[in-house]
mmCIF file of C-alpha atoms and ligand atoms in Angstrom:
data_model
loop_
_atom_site.group_PDB
_atom_site.id
_atom_site.type_symbol
_atom_site.label_atom_id
_atom_site.label_comp_id
_atom_site.label_asym_id
_atom_site.label_seq_id
_atom_site.Cartn_x
_atom_site.Cartn_y
_atom_site.Cartn_z
ATOM 1 C CA MET A 1 -0.077 -0.126 -0.059
ATOM 2 C CA THR A 2 1.441 3.367 -1.043
ATOM 3 C CA LEU A 3 0.863 5.940 1.917
ATOM 4 C CA ARG A 4 0.959 9.633 1.744
ATOM 5 C CA MET A 5 4.821 10.641 2.809
ATOM 6 C CA LEU A 6 5.639 12.575 5.735
ATOM 7 C CA VAL A 7 8.892 14.316 6.058
ATOM 8 C CA ALA A 8 9.228 15.723 9.496
ATOM 9 C CA GLY A 9 12.233 17.943 10.835
ATOM 10 C CA ASN A 10 13.641 17.482 14.349
ATOM 11 C CA TRP A 11 15.393 20.668 15.220
ATOM 12 C CA LYS A 12 16.740 19.190 18.459
ATOM 13 C CA MET A 13 18.380 21.961 20.546
ATOM 14 C CA HIS A 14 18.866 24.377 17.766
ATOM 15 C CA GLY A 15 17.090 27.539 16.950
ATOM 16 C CA LEU A 16 16.638 30.957 18.220
ATOM 17 C CA SER A 17 13.982 33.462 17.349
ATOM 18 C CA ASP A 18 16.101 34.548 14.364
ATOM 19 C CA ASP A 19 15.560 31.346 12.968
ATOM 20 C CA ILE A 20 11.752 31.889 12.311
ATOM 21 C CA ALA A 21 13.012 33.203 9.121
ATOM 22 C CA GLU A 22 14.325 30.071 8.130
ATOM 23 C CA ILE A 23 11.149 28.220 9.186
ATOM 24 C CA GLN A 24 9.152 30.564 6.890
ATOM 25 C CA ALA A 25 11.443 29.707 3.975
ATOM 26 C CA ILE A 26 11.043 26.126 4.564
ATOM 27 C CA ALA A 27 7.309 26.620 4.838
ATOM 28 C CA ALA A 28 7.065 28.550 1.758
ATOM 29 C CA ALA A 29 9.333 26.010 -0.267
ATOM 30 C CA ALA A 30 7.269 23.065 1.272
ATOM 31 C CA ARG A 31 4.088 24.597 -0.308
ATOM 32 C CA GLU A 32 5.456 23.552 -3.651
ATOM 33 C CA TYR A 33 5.205 19.764 -2.795
ATOM 34 C CA PRO A 34 1.390 19.670 -1.740
ATOM 35 C CA ASP A 35 1.542 15.603 -2.014
ATOM 36 C CA VAL A 36 3.921 15.546 0.806
ATOM 37 C CA ASP A 37 3.283 16.112 4.414
ATOM 38 C CA VAL A 38 5.830 18.272 5.896
ATOM 39 C CA ALA A 39 6.350 19.262 9.552
ATOM 40 C CA LEU A 40 8.890 20.651 11.873
ATOM 41 C CA CYS A 41 9.314 19.767 15.338
ATOM 42 C CA VAL A 42 11.210 22.790 16.988
ATOM 43 C CA PRO A 43 12.428 23.737 20.592
ATOM 44 C CA ALA A 44 9.452 24.244 22.802
ATOM 45 C CA ILE A 45 10.112 27.962 23.255
ATOM 46 C CA LEU A 46 9.908 28.483 19.544
ATOM 47 C CA ILE A 47 6.594 26.588 19.074
ATOM 48 C CA GLU A 48 4.338 29.635 19.523
ATOM 49 C CA ARG A 49 6.268 32.048 17.361
ATOM 50 C CA ALA A 50 6.747 29.368 14.477
ATOM 51 C CA ALA A 51 3.055 28.308 14.646
ATOM 52 C CA ARG A 52 1.966 31.842 14.405
ATOM 53 C CA ALA A 53 4.494 32.464 11.455
ATOM 54 C CA VAL A 54 3.754 29.643 9.295
ATOM 55 C CA GLU A 55 0.937 27.220 8.253
ATOM 56 C CA LEU A 56 3.184 24.287 8.465
ATOM 57 C CA PRO A 57 2.477 21.739 11.126
ATOM 58 C CA ILE A 58 4.692 22.631 14.032
ATOM 59 C CA GLY A 59 5.460 20.133 16.559
ATOM 60 C CA GLY A 60 7.211 19.619 20.109
ATOM 61 C CA GLN A 61 10.117 17.043 20.549
ATOM 62 C CA ASP A 62 8.847 15.573 23.794
ATOM 63 C CA VAL A 63 5.760 15.802 26.125
ATOM 64 C CA HIS A 64 5.188 14.708 29.685
ATOM 65 C CA PHE A 65 2.613 12.001 30.240
ATOM 66 C CA ALA A 66 0.679 13.801 33.247
ATOM 67 C CA GLU A 67 -1.905 16.362 32.395
ATOM 68 C CA GLN A 68 -0.335 18.734 34.923
ATOM 69 C CA GLY A 69 1.208 19.077 38.256
ATOM 70 C CA ALA A 70 4.628 19.110 40.080
ATOM 71 C CA HIS A 71 7.098 18.265 37.221
ATOM 72 C CA THR A 72 9.549 21.112 37.167
ATOM 73 C CA GLY A 73 10.689 21.918 33.803
ATOM 74 C CA CYS A 74 8.238 19.645 31.870
ATOM 75 C CA ILE A 75 5.601 20.633 29.409
ATOM 76 C CA SER A 76 2.171 18.800 29.093
ATOM 77 C CA ALA A 77 0.241 17.808 25.792
ATOM 78 C CA ARG A 78 -2.126 20.634 26.552
ATOM 79 C CA MET A 79 0.548 23.191 26.897
ATOM 80 C CA LEU A 80 1.929 21.923 23.465
ATOM 81 C CA ARG A 81 -1.475 22.399 21.852
ATOM 82 C CA ASP A 82 -1.986 25.713 23.489
ATOM 83 C CA ALA A 83 1.303 27.182 22.190
ATOM 84 C CA GLY A 84 0.051 26.088 18.533
ATOM 85 C CA ALA A 85 1.776 22.619 18.236
ATOM 86 C CA SER A 86 -0.221 19.811 16.278
ATOM 87 C CA LEU A 87 2.174 16.910 16.842
ATOM 88 C CA THR A 88 4.997 15.884 18.962
ATOM 89 C CA ILE A 89 7.904 13.333 18.926
ATOM 90 C CA VAL A 90 8.015 10.792 21.676
ATOM 91 C CA GLY A 91 10.576 8.315 22.665
ATOM 92 C CA HIS A 92 13.659 9.855 20.636
ATOM 93 C CA SER A 93 16.814 7.842 21.470
ATOM 94 C CA GLU A 94 18.492 10.964 22.745
ATOM 95 C CA ARG A 95 15.586 11.105 25.402
ATOM 96 C CA ARG A 96 15.483 7.309 26.049
ATOM 97 C CA ASP A 97 19.209 7.407 26.718
ATOM 98 C CA ALA A 98 20.011 10.908 28.317
ATOM 99 C CA GLN A 99 16.737 11.007 30.296
ATOM 100 C CA ARG A 100 16.516 7.116 30.773
ATOM 101 C CA GLU A 101 13.036 7.024 29.395
ATOM 102 C CA SER A 102 11.516 3.412 29.540
ATOM 103 C CA ASP A 103 9.199 2.000 26.853
ATOM 104 C CA ALA A 104 6.282 2.373 29.535
ATOM 105 C CA GLU A 105 6.895 6.121 29.713
ATOM 106 C CA VAL A 106 7.198 6.394 26.146
ATOM 107 C CA LYS A 107 3.775 4.879 25.645
ATOM 108 C CA ALA A 108 2.336 6.967 28.376
ATOM 109 C CA LYS A 109 3.656 10.089 26.805
ATOM 110 C CA ALA A 110 2.078 8.889 23.289
ATOM 111 C CA GLU A 111 -1.309 8.327 25.003
ATOM 112 C CA ALA A 112 -1.307 11.742 26.841
ATOM 113 C CA ALA A 113 -0.457 13.476 23.542
ATOM 114 C CA LEU A 114 -3.138 11.403 21.661
ATOM 115 C CA ALA A 115 -5.637 12.063 24.293
ATOM 116 C CA CYS A 116 -5.112 15.812 23.714
ATOM 117 C CA GLY A 117 -5.472 15.604 19.872
ATOM 118 C CA LEU A 118 -1.781 15.912 19.094
ATOM 119 C CA ASP A 119 -0.163 13.592 16.476
ATOM 120 C CA VAL A 120 2.593 11.576 17.489
ATOM 121 C CA ILE A 121 5.875 10.584 15.969
ATOM 122 C CA LEU A 122 6.891 7.505 18.079
ATOM 123 C CA CYS A 123 10.720 6.587 17.754
ATOM 124 C CA VAL A 124 12.334 3.326 18.085
ATOM 125 C CA GLY A 125 15.725 2.013 17.307
ATOM 126 C CA GLU A 126 18.741 -0.225 17.945
ATOM 127 C CA SER A 127 22.257 0.536 19.301
ATOM 128 C CA LEU A 128 25.359 -0.599 17.138
ATOM 129 C CA GLU A 129 25.923 -3.288 19.767
ATOM 130 C CA VAL A 130 22.506 -4.689 19.269
ATOM 131 C CA ARG A 131 22.756 -4.379 15.475
ATOM 132 C CA ASN A 132 26.171 -6.287 15.584
ATOM 133 C CA SER A 133 24.617 -9.192 17.693
ATOM 134 C CA GLY A 134 22.027 -9.925 14.888
ATOM 135 C CA LYS A 135 19.121 -9.046 17.168
ATOM 136 C CA ALA A 136 18.154 -5.715 15.833
ATOM 137 C CA GLU A 137 14.752 -6.668 14.568
ATOM 138 C CA ALA A 138 13.722 -8.608 17.750
ATOM 139 C CA THR A 139 14.927 -5.875 19.839
ATOM 140 C CA VAL A 140 13.290 -2.903 17.910
ATOM 141 C CA ASP A 141 10.026 -4.949 17.651
ATOM 142 C CA ALA A 142 9.861 -5.671 21.525
ATOM 143 C CA GLN A 143 10.571 -1.851 22.004
ATOM 144 C CA LEU A 144 7.767 -0.848 19.553
ATOM 145 C CA GLN A 145 5.404 -3.316 21.060
ATOM 146 C CA ALA A 146 6.021 -2.026 24.547
ATOM 147 C CA SER A 147 5.855 1.677 23.401
ATOM 148 C CA LEU A 148 2.717 1.640 21.309
ATOM 149 C CA PRO A 149 -0.227 3.369 22.630
ATOM 150 C CA THR A 150 -3.220 1.218 23.407
ATOM 151 C CA GLU A 151 -5.376 4.235 24.663
ATOM 152 C CA HIS A 152 -6.191 6.806 21.591
ATOM 153 C CA GLY A 153 -9.362 8.090 22.614
ATOM 154 C CA VAL A 154 -10.007 10.908 20.052
ATOM 155 C CA ALA A 155 -12.282 10.467 16.995
ATOM 156 C CA ARG A 156 -9.722 10.061 14.337
ATOM 157 C CA SER A 157 -8.185 6.675 13.290
ATOM 158 C CA ILE A 158 -4.885 5.762 14.919
ATOM 159 C CA SER A 159 -3.104 5.718 11.460
ATOM 160 C CA GLU A 160 -4.244 9.486 11.040
ATOM 161 C CA GLN A 161 -2.708 10.298 14.503
ATOM 162 C CA LEU A 162 0.438 8.152 14.771
ATOM 163 C CA ALA A 163 3.622 7.547 12.857
ATOM 164 C CA VAL A 164 6.485 5.292 13.832
ATOM 165 C CA ALA A 165 10.057 6.469 13.231
ATOM 166 C CA TYR A 166 12.837 3.784 12.903
ATOM 167 C CA GLU A 167 15.995 5.437 13.834
ATOM 168 C CA PRO A 168 19.089 3.344 14.357
ATOM 169 C CA ILE A 169 20.954 5.048 17.158
ATOM 170 C CA TRP A 170 24.338 4.402 15.374
ATOM 171 C CA ALA A 171 22.951 6.118 12.265
ATOM 172 C CA ILE A 172 21.698 9.435 13.878
ATOM 173 C CA GLY A 173 24.060 12.345 13.252
ATOM 174 C CA THR A 174 26.837 10.066 12.131
ATOM 175 C CA GLY A 175 26.424 9.990 8.477
ATOM 176 C CA LYS A 176 26.133 6.206 8.467
ATOM 177 C CA VAL A 177 22.835 4.734 7.049
ATOM 178 C CA PRO A 178 21.888 1.243 7.119
ATOM 179 C CA THR A 179 21.749 -0.639 3.837
ATOM 180 C CA THR A 180 18.419 -0.650 1.985
ATOM 181 C CA LEU A 181 17.945 -4.424 2.804
ATOM 182 C CA GLU A 182 18.575 -3.591 6.503
ATOM 183 C CA ILE A 183 15.875 -0.912 6.415
ATOM 184 C CA ALA A 184 13.489 -3.032 4.429
ATOM 185 C CA ALA A 185 13.715 -5.897 6.923
ATOM 186 C CA MET A 186 13.098 -3.789 9.810
ATOM 187 C CA HIS A 187 10.376 -1.844 8.355
ATOM 188 C CA ARG A 188 8.665 -5.175 7.348
ATOM 189 C CA ALA A 189 8.926 -6.345 10.948
ATOM 190 C CA LEU A 190 7.578 -2.939 12.291
ATOM 191 C CA ARG A 191 4.667 -3.209 9.772
ATOM 192 C CA GLU A 192 3.842 -6.628 11.113
ATOM 193 C CA ARG A 193 3.849 -5.521 14.567
ATOM 194 C CA LEU A 194 1.556 -2.366 13.740
ATOM 195 C CA ILE A 195 -1.075 -4.994 12.069
ATOM 196 C CA LEU A 196 -1.072 -7.134 15.029
ATOM 197 C CA GLN A 197 -1.445 -4.163 17.356
ATOM 198 C CA TYR A 198 -4.077 -2.487 15.334
ATOM 199 C CA PRO A 199 -5.739 -4.947 12.973
ATOM 200 C CA GLU A 200 -7.765 -2.245 11.038
ATOM 201 C CA ASP A 201 -5.319 0.258 10.816
ATOM 202 C CA GLY A 202 -1.854 -0.977 11.259
ATOM 203 C CA ALA A 203 -1.237 -1.231 7.589
ATOM 204 C CA LYS A 204 -2.126 2.613 7.063
ATOM 205 C CA ILE A 205 0.062 3.828 9.926
ATOM 206 C CA ARG A 206 3.280 5.607 8.400
ATOM 207 C CA ILE A 207 6.835 4.233 9.061
ATOM 208 C CA LEU A 208 9.470 6.860 8.941
ATOM 209 C CA TYR A 209 13.175 6.130 8.498
ATOM 210 C CA GLY A 210 15.445 8.445 10.496
ATOM 211 C CA GLY A 211 19.160 8.773 10.793
ATOM 212 C CA SER A 212 21.675 10.690 8.540
ATOM 213 C CA VAL A 213 18.786 11.237 6.073
ATOM 214 C CA LYS A 214 20.015 14.018 3.309
ATOM 215 C CA GLY A 215 19.101 15.141 -0.151
ATOM 216 C CA SER A 216 21.741 12.731 -1.458
ATOM 217 C CA ASN A 217 20.476 9.516 -0.032
ATOM 218 C CA ALA A 218 16.561 10.479 0.403
ATOM 219 C CA ALA A 219 15.558 9.108 -2.947
ATOM 220 C CA GLU A 220 17.214 5.668 -2.310
ATOM 221 C CA ILE A 221 15.817 5.395 1.235
ATOM 222 C CA PHE A 222 12.120 6.415 0.065
ATOM 223 C CA GLY A 223 12.291 3.637 -2.667
ATOM 224 C CA VAL A 224 12.403 0.934 0.131
ATOM 225 C CA SER A 225 9.067 -0.769 0.611
ATOM 226 C CA ASP A 226 7.394 0.316 3.933
ATOM 227 C CA VAL A 227 9.253 3.545 4.013
ATOM 228 C CA ASP A 228 6.383 6.285 4.240
ATOM 229 C CA GLY A 229 8.732 9.177 4.928
ATOM 230 C CA ALA A 230 11.656 10.560 7.017
ATOM 231 C CA LEU A 231 12.514 12.066 10.385
ATOM 232 C CA VAL A 232 15.465 14.363 9.794
ATOM 233 C CA GLY A 233 17.625 15.961 12.194
ATOM 234 C CA GLY A 234 20.670 17.911 11.089
ATOM 235 C CA ALA A 235 19.508 18.225 7.442
ATOM 236 C CA SER A 236 16.289 19.892 8.608
ATOM 237 C CA LEU A 237 17.730 23.128 9.883
ATOM 238 C CA LYS A 238 18.215 24.742 6.678
ATOM 239 C CA ARG A 239 15.733 24.939 3.832
ATOM 240 C CA ASP A 240 18.434 24.120 1.160
ATOM 241 C CA ASP A 241 19.269 20.953 3.021
ATOM 242 C CA PHE A 242 15.680 19.956 3.992
ATOM 243 C CA ILE A 243 13.543 20.774 0.880
ATOM 244 C CA PRO A 244 15.675 18.246 -1.440
ATOM 245 C CA ILE A 245 14.458 15.666 0.914
ATOM 246 C CA VAL A 246 10.746 16.733 0.535
ATOM 247 C CA ALA A 247 11.403 16.888 -3.278
ATOM 248 C CA ALA A 248 12.736 13.374 -3.174
ATOM 249 C CA ALA A 249 9.593 12.131 -1.360
ATOM 250 C CA ALA A 250 7.613 13.859 -3.855
ATOM 251 C CA GLU A 251 9.155 12.234 -6.664
ATOM 252 C CA THR A 252 8.690 8.741 -5.137
ATOM 253 C CA VAL A 253 4.965 9.638 -4.763
ATOM 254 C CA GLU A 254 4.898 10.699 -8.374
ATOM 255 C CA ALA A 255 6.774 7.467 -9.520
ATOM 256 C CA SER A 256 4.463 5.173 -7.676
ATOM 257 C CA GLY A 257 1.183 6.729 -8.884
ATOM 258 C CA GLU A 258 -1.516 8.164 -6.556
ATOM 259 C CA ALA A 259 -0.771 8.147 -2.774
ATOM 260 C CA ALA A 260 -3.596 6.610 -0.613
HETATM 261 P P1 PGA B 1 20.061 13.243 11.890
HETATM 262 O O1 PGA B 1 19.053 12.856 13.235
HETATM 263 O O2 PGA B 1 19.115 13.334 10.617
HETATM 264 O O3 PGA B 1 20.911 14.236 12.351
HETATM 265 O O4 PGA B 1 20.855 12.036 11.847
HETATM 266 C C1 PGA B 1 17.868 12.298 12.999
HETATM 267 C C2 PGA B 1 17.163 12.180 14.318
HETATM 268 O O5 PGA B 1 17.761 12.038 15.320
HETATM 269 O O6 PGA B 1 15.798 12.409 14.285
#
């Protein structure tokens, strides 16, 4: 099944108010590719300004699982929405590692975001050690199974609200990318898990690839089956690096006929 492609940028801890101009440049250029969904997940303090400045969906990079309360420094799903976000990343490996976030916590965050009407990009991925042990698919499948939301109480279907991003930790920011066969095998395993978990909608949930995606490798990655877009870090910061990735997604859509 060909799904509508999603190319989402993750600005991580980059961006000041001056960079709203770059977000505007990205949004203006992205309008040229109406068959591709494009979103930018920016630092929390830029969300409100970015969301006011552009029509492009703006997202957070993390969310707390609680509705409110004594959680110093944390941001709730309602706060993200209030600031103008329409989506959020959860479970990025930089948070799973540095903030020791567990699968259960990631799942609770995804559920809190969905309950509030935010779309979710849920990240999973293996370390180099796991990849070299030959257990990458089993490990990432277990991680996904334990992180997937079971509660998603708003009116839209789960496939409209949730995307999964496969991001091998060893490929993030390193310039290294798995082979297309490795990506295909992992995305197939994740697709099977999604169908098991959501029999009605699992085939329609987008599975993004993330980790050193650039304009120069995007077309090859988008050509892999069950790759429905990308989560892009470093190359999302500048329009001139990011838009070629969006263009590659648009070309993939065009080459495969009408997207679902
Ligand atoms: P990268 O980051 O594109 O800079 O490798 C991807 C990510 O962490 O989402």
